[in-house]
mmCIF file of C-alpha atoms and ligand atoms in Angstrom:
data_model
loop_
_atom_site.group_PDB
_atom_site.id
_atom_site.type_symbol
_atom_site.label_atom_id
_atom_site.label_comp_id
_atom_site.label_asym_id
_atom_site.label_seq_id
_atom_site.Cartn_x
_atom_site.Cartn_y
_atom_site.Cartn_z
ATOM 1 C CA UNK A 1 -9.408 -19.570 -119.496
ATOM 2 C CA UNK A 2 -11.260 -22.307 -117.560
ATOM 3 C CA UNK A 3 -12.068 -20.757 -114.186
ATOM 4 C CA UNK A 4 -12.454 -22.966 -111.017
ATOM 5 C CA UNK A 5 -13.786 -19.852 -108.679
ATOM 6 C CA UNK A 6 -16.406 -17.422 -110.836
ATOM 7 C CA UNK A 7 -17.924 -14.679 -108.068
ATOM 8 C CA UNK A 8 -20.402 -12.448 -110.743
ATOM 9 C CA UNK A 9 -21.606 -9.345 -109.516
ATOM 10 C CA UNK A 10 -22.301 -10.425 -105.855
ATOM 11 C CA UNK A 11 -24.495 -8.286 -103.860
ATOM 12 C CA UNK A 12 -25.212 -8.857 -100.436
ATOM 13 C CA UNK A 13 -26.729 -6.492 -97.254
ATOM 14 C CA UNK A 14 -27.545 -8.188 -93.516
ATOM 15 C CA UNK A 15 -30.874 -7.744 -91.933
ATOM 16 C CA UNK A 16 -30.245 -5.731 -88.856
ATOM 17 C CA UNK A 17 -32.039 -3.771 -86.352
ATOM 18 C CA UNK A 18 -31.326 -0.775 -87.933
ATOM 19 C CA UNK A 19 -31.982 -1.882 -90.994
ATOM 20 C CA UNK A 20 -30.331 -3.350 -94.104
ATOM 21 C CA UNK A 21 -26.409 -2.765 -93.458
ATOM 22 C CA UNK A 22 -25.230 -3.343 -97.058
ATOM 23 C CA UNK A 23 -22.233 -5.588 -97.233
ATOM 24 C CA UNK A 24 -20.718 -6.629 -100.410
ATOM 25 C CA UNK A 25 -22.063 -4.473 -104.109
ATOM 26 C CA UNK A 26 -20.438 -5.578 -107.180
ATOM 27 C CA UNK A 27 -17.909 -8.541 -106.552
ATOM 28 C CA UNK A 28 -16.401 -9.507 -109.221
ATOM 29 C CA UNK A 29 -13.555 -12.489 -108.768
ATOM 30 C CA UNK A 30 -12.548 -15.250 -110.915
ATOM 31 C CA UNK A 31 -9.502 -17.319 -109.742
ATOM 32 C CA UNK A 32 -7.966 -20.423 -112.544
ATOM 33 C CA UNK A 33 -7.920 -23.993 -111.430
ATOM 34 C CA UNK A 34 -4.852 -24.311 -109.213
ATOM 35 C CA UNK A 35 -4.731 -20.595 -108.748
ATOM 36 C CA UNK A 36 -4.035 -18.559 -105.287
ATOM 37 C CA UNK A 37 -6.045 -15.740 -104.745
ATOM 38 C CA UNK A 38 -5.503 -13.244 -101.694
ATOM 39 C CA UNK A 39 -8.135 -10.845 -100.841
ATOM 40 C CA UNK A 40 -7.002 -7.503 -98.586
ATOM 41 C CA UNK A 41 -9.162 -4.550 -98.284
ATOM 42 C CA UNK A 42 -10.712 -2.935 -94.708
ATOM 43 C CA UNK A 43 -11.378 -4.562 -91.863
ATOM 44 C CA UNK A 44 -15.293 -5.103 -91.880
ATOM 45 C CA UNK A 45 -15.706 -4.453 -95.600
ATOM 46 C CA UNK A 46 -17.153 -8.016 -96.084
ATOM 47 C CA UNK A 47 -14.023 -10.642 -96.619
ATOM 48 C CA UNK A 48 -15.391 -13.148 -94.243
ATOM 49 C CA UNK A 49 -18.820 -12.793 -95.802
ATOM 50 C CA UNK A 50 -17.436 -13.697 -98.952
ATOM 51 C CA UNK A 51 -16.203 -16.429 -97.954
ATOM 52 C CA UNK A 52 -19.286 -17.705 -96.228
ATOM 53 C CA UNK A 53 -20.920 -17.387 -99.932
ATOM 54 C CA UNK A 54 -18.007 -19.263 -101.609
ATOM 55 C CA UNK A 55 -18.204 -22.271 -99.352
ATOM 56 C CA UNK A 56 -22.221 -21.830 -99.734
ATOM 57 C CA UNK A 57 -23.181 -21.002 -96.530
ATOM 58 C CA UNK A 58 -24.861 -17.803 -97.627
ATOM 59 C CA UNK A 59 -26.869 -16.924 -100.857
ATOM 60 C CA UNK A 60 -26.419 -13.203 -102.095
ATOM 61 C CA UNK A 61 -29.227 -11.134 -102.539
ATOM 62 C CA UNK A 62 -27.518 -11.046 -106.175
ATOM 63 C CA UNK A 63 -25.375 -12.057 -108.451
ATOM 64 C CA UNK A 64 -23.821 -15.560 -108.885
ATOM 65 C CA UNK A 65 -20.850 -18.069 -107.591
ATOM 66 C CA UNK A 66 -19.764 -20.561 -109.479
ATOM 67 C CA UNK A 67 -17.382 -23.446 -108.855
ATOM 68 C CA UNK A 68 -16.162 -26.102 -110.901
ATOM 69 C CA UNK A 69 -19.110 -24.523 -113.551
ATOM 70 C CA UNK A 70 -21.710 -25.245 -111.214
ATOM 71 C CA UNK A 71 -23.360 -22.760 -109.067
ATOM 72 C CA UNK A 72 -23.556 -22.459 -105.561
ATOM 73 C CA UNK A 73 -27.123 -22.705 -104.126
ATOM 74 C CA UNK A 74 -25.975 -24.323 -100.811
ATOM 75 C CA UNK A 75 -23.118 -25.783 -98.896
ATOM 76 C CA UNK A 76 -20.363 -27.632 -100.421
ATOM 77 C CA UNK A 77 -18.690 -30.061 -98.672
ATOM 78 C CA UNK A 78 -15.818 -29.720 -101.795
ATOM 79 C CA UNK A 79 -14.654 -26.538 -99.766
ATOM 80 C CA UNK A 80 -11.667 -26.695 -96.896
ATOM 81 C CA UNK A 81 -11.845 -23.866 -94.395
ATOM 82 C CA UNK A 82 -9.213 -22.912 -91.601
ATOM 83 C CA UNK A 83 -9.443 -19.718 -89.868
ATOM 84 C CA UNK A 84 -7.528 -17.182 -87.962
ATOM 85 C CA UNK A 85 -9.065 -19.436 -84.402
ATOM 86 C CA UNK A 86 -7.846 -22.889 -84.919
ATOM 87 C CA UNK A 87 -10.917 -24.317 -83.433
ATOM 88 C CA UNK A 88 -9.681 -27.912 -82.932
ATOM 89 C CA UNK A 89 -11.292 -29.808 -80.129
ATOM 90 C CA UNK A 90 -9.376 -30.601 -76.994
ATOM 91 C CA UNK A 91 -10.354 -34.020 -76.146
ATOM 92 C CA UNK A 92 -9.302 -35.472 -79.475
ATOM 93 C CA UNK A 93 -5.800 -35.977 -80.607
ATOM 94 C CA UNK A 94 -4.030 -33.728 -83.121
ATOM 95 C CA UNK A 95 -4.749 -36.970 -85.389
ATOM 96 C CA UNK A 96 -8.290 -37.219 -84.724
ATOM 97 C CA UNK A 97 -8.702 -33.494 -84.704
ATOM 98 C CA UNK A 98 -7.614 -33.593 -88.415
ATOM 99 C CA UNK A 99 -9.882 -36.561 -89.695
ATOM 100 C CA UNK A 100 -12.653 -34.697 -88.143
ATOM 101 C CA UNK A 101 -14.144 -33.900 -91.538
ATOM 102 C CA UNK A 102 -14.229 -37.540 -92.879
ATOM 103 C CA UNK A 103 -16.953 -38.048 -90.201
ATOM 104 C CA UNK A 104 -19.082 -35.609 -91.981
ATOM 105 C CA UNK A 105 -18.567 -35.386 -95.784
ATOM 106 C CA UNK A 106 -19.233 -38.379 -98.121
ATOM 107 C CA UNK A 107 -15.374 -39.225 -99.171
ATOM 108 C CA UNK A 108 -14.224 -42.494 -101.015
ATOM 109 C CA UNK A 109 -11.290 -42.610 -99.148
ATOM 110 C CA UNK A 110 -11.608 -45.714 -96.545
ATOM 111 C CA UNK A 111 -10.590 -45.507 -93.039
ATOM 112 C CA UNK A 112 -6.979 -46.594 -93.554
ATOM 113 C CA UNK A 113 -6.629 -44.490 -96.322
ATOM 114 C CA UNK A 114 -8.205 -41.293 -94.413
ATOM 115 C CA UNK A 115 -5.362 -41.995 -91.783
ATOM 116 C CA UNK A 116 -2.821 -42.368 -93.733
ATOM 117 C CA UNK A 117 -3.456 -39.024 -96.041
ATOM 118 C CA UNK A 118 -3.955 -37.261 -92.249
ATOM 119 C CA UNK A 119 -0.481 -38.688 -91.456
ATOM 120 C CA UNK A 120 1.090 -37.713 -94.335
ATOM 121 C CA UNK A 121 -0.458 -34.430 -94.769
ATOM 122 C CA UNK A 122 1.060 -33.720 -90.652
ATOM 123 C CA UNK A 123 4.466 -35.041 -92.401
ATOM 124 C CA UNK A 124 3.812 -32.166 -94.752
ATOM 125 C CA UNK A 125 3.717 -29.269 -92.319
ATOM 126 C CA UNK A 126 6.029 -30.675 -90.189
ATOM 127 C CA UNK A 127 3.847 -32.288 -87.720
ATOM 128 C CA UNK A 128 5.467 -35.905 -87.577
ATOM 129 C CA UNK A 129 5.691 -37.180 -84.076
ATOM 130 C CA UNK A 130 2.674 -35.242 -83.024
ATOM 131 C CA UNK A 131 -0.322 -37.443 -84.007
ATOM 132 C CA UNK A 132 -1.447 -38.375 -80.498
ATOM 133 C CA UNK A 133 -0.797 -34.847 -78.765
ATOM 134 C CA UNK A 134 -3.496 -32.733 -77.952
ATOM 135 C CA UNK A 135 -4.092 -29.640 -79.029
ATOM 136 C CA UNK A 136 -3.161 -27.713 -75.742
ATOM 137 C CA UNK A 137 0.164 -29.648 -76.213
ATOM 138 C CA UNK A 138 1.236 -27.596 -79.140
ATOM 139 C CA UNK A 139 2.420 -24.013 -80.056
ATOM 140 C CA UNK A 140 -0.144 -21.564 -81.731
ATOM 141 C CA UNK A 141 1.695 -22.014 -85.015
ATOM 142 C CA UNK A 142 1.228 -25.714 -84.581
ATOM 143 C CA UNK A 143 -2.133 -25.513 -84.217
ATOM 144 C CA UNK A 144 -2.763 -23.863 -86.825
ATOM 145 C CA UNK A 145 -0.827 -26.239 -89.426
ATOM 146 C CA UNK A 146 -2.611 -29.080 -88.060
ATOM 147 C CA UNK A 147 -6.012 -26.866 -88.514
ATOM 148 C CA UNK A 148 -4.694 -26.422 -92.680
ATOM 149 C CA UNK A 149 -4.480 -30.603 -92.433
ATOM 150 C CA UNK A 150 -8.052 -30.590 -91.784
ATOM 151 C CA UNK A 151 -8.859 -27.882 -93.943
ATOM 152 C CA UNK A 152 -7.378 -30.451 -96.721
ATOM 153 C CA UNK A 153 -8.337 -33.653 -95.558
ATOM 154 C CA UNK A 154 -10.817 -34.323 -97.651
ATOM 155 C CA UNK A 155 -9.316 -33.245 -101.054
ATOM 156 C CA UNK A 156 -11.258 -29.826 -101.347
ATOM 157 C CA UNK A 157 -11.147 -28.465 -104.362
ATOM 158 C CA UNK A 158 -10.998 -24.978 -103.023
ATOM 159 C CA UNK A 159 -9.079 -23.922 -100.032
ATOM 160 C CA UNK A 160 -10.461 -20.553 -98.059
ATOM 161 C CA UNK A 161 -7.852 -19.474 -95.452
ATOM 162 C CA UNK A 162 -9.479 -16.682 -93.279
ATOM 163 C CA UNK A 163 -6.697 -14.642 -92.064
ATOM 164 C CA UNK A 164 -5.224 -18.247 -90.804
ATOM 165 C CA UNK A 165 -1.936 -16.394 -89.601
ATOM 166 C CA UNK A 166 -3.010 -13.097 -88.158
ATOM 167 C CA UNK A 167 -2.731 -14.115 -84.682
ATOM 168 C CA UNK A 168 0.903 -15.787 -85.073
ATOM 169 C CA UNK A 169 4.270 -13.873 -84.535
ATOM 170 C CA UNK A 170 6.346 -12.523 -87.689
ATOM 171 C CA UNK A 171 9.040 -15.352 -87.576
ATOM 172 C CA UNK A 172 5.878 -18.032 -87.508
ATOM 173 C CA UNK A 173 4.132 -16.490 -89.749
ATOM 174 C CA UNK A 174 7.106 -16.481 -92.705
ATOM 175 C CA UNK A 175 7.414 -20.327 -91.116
ATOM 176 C CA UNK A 176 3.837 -20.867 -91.925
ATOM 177 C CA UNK A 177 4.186 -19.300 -95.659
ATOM 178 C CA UNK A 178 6.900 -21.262 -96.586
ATOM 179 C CA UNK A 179 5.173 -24.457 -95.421
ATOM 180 C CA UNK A 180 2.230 -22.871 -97.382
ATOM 181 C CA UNK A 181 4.640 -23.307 -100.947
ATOM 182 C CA UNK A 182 5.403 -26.753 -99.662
ATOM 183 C CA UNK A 183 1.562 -27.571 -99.623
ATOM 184 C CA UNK A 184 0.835 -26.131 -102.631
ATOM 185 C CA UNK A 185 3.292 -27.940 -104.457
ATOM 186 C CA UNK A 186 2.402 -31.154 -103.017
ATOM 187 C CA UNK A 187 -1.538 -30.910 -102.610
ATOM 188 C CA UNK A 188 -3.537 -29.272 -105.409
ATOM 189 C CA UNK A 189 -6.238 -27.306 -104.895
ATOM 190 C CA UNK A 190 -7.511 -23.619 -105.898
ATOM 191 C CA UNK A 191 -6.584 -21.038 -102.336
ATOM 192 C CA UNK A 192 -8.974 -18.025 -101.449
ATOM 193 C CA UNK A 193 -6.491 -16.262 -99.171
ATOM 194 C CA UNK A 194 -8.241 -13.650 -97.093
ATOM 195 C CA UNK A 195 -5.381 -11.229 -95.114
ATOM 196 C CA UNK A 196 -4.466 -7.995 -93.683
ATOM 197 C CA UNK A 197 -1.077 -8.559 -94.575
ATOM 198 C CA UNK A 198 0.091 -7.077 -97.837
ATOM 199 C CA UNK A 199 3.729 -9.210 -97.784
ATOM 200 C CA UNK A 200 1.809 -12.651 -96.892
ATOM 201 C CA UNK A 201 -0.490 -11.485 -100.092
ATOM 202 C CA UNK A 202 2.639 -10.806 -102.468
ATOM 203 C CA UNK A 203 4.394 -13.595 -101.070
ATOM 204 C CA UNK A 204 1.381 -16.852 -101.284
ATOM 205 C CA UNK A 205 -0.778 -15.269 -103.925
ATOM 206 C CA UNK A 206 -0.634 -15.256 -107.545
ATOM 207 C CA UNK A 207 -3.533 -12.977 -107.750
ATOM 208 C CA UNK A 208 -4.107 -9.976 -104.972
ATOM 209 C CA UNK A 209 -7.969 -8.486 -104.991
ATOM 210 C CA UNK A 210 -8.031 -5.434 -102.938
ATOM 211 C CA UNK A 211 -11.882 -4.272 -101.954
ATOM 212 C CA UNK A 212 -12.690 -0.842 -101.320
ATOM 213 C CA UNK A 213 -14.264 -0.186 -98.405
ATOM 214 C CA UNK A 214 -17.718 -1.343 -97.359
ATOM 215 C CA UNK A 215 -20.200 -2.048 -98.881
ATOM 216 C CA UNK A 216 -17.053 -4.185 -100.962
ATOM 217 C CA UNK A 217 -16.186 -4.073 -104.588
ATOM 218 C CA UNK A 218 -13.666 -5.011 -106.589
ATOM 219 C CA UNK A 219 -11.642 -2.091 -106.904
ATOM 220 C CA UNK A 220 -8.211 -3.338 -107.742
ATOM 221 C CA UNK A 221 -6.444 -6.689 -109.273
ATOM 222 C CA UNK A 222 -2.514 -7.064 -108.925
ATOM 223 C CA UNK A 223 -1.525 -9.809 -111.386
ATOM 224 C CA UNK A 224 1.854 -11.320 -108.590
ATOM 225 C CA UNK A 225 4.181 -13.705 -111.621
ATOM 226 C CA UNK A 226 5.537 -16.329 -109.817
ATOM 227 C CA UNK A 227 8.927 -17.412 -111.645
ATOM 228 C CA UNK A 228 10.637 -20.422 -110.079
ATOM 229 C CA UNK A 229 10.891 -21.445 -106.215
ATOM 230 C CA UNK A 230 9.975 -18.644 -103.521
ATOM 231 C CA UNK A 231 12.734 -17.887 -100.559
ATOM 232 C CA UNK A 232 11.604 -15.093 -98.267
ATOM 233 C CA UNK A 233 14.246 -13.223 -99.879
ATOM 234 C CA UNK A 234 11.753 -12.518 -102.862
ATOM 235 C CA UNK A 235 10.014 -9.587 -100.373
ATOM 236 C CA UNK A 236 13.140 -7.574 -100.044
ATOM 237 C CA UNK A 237 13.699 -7.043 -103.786
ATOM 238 C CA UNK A 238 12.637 -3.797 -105.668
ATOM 239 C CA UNK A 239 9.821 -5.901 -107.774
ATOM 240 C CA UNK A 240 8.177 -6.462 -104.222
ATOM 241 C CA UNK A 241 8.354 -3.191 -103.086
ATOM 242 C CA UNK A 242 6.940 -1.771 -105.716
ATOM 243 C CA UNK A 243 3.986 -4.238 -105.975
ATOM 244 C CA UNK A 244 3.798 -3.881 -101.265
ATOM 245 C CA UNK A 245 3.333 0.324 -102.551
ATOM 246 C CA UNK A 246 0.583 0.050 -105.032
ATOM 247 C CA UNK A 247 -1.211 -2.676 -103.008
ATOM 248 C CA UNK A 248 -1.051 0.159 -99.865
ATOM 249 C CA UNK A 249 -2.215 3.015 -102.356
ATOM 250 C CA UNK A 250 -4.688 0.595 -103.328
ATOM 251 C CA UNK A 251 -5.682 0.257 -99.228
ATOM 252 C CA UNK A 252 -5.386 3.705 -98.707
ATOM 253 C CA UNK A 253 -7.945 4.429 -101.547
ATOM 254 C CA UNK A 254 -10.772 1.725 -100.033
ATOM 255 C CA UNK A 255 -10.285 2.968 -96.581
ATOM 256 C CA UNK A 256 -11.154 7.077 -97.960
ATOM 257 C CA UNK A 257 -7.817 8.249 -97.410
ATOM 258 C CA UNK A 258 -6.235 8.099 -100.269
ATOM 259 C CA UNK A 259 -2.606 9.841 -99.839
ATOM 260 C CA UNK A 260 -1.484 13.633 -100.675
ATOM 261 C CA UNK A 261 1.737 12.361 -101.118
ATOM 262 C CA UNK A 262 2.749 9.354 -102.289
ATOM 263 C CA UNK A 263 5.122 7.186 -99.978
ATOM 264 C CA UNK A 264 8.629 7.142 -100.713
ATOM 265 C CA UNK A 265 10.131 4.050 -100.135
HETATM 266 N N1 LIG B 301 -24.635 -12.137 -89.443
HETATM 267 C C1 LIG B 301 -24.475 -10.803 -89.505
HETATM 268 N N2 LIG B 301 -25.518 -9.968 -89.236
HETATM 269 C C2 LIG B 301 -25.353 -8.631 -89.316
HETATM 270 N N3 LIG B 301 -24.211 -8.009 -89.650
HETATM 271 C C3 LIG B 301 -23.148 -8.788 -89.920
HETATM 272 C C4 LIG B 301 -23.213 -10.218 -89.859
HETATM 273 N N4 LIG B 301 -21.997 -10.721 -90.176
HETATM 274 C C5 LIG B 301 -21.218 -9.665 -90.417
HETATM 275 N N5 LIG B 301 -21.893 -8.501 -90.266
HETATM 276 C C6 LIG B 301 -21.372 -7.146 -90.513
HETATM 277 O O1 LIG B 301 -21.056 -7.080 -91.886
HETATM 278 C C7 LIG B 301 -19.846 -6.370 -92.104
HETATM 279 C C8 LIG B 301 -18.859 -7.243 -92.841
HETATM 280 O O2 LIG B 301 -18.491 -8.324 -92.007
HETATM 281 P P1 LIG B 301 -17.318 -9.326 -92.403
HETATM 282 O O3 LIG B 301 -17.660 -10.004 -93.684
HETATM 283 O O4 LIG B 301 -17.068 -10.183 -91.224
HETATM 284 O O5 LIG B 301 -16.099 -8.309 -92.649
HETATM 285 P P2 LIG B 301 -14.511 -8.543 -92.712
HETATM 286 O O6 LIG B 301 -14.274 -10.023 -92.683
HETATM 287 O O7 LIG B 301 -14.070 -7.905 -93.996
HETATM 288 O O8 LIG B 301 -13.906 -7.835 -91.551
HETATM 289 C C9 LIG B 301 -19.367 -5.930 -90.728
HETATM 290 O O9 LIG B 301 -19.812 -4.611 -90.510
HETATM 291 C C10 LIG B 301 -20.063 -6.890 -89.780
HETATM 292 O O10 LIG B 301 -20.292 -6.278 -88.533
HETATM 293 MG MG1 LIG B 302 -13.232 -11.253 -91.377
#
């Protein structure tokens, strides 16, 4: 199969005053054109690294990424990030805020067109009517849809969402994953989906990479099928649960803890 994301046998270690702290040994990752990977494991195992070295902004000490079958040897500006801080700037409006990127990336999309793809793309999440607010003017899980608008303004082929939702209440956060299906289904593009969340991984993912603890390798791959249209339902059923219990066995294993007993639920 044709892959869009190809991470080879990454290795990676930061330079620090104590030495070499060794972050990431032996990733190995390969997500399909129009394919939603989600990537748990411990917190400070190297997730956000990896997705420094997807979107170029790092080079591992070794191994290779590849995307689109070319390899990364520097920043791509065919990479949309949004993050779990919103970052958009206060004296621009939500609208401005999301054409940011077409001021810096070469796009062949003219300035009418750029505005009306921001526009519609707001439309999309549910932001109509909110083009000229600023940022301080909306709700945190406002913010952070108009943030995924400029994450996709430019038609990236690859989406990286860095624990986007992790600072968002339960209710908003099951808002934000259904508007997530919406996207997807309107806007194609291939979603790294890094979380602490093991029901936002089942639920957006069709692929969930669990690392083991740091330094990060690939220890585990849950294949998620995705038949037909997703309600939240879908996470109370017994096929959820029993893919939410390997996915914590998985977690308990990469954090050195793996369990005596094995949880009941
Ligand atoms: N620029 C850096 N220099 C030194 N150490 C770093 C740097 N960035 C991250 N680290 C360390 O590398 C480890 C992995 O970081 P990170 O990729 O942010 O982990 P995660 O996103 O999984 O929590 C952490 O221990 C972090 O403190
Ligand atoms: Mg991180």
């Amino acid at each position: 199969m044709k892959h869009l994301i190809d991470i080879k046998g990454v290795r990676h270690a930061y330079q620090t005053d104590a030495g070499p702290l060794q972050v990431l040994d032996g990733l190995e990752i390969s997500v399909p054109e129009g394919g939603f990977v989600a990537v748990v494991g411990p917190s400070g195992c190297g997730k956000s690294t990896l997705t420094r070295l997807i979107a170029g902004l790092m080079k591992p000490d070794e191994g290779e990424v590849w995307l689109h079958g070319e390899r990364v040897t520097g920043p791509r500006s065919t990479v949309g990030m949004a993050f779990q801080n919103p970052v958009l700037l206060e004296w621009r409006t939500i609208l401005q805020n999301v054409l940011l990127p077409m001021e810096i990336v070469r796009s062949t999309l003219s300035k009418k067109q750029a505005e009306e793809r921001a526009r519609f793309l707001l439309s999309l999440v549910g932001l109509e009517g909110f083009e000229d607010k600023r940022p301080s003017e909306l709700s945190g899980g406002m913010r952070q849809r108009a943030s995924l608008c400029r994450a996709l303004i430019h038609q990236p082929d690859v989406l990286i969402l860095d624990e986007p939702f992790g600072a968002l209440d339960a209710f908003t956060r099951e808002d934000l994953w259904m508007i997530m299906h919406e996207v997807k289904a309107r806007e194609p593009f291939t979603g790294v989906l890094i979380t602490h969340d093991l029901r936002e991984s089942i639920f957006l993912a069709d692929q969930v990479v669990v690392l083991s603890g740091r330094p990060a390798r690939t220890q585990y791959v849950l294949e998620v099928p995705r038949p037909g249209k997703p309600t939240l339902d879908d996470l109370y059923t017994g096929k959820a649960s029993e893919q939410l219990g390997i996915l914590r066995h998985q977690i308990e294993i990469a954090q050195g803890r793996a369990p005596t007993e094995k949880a009941s639920t």
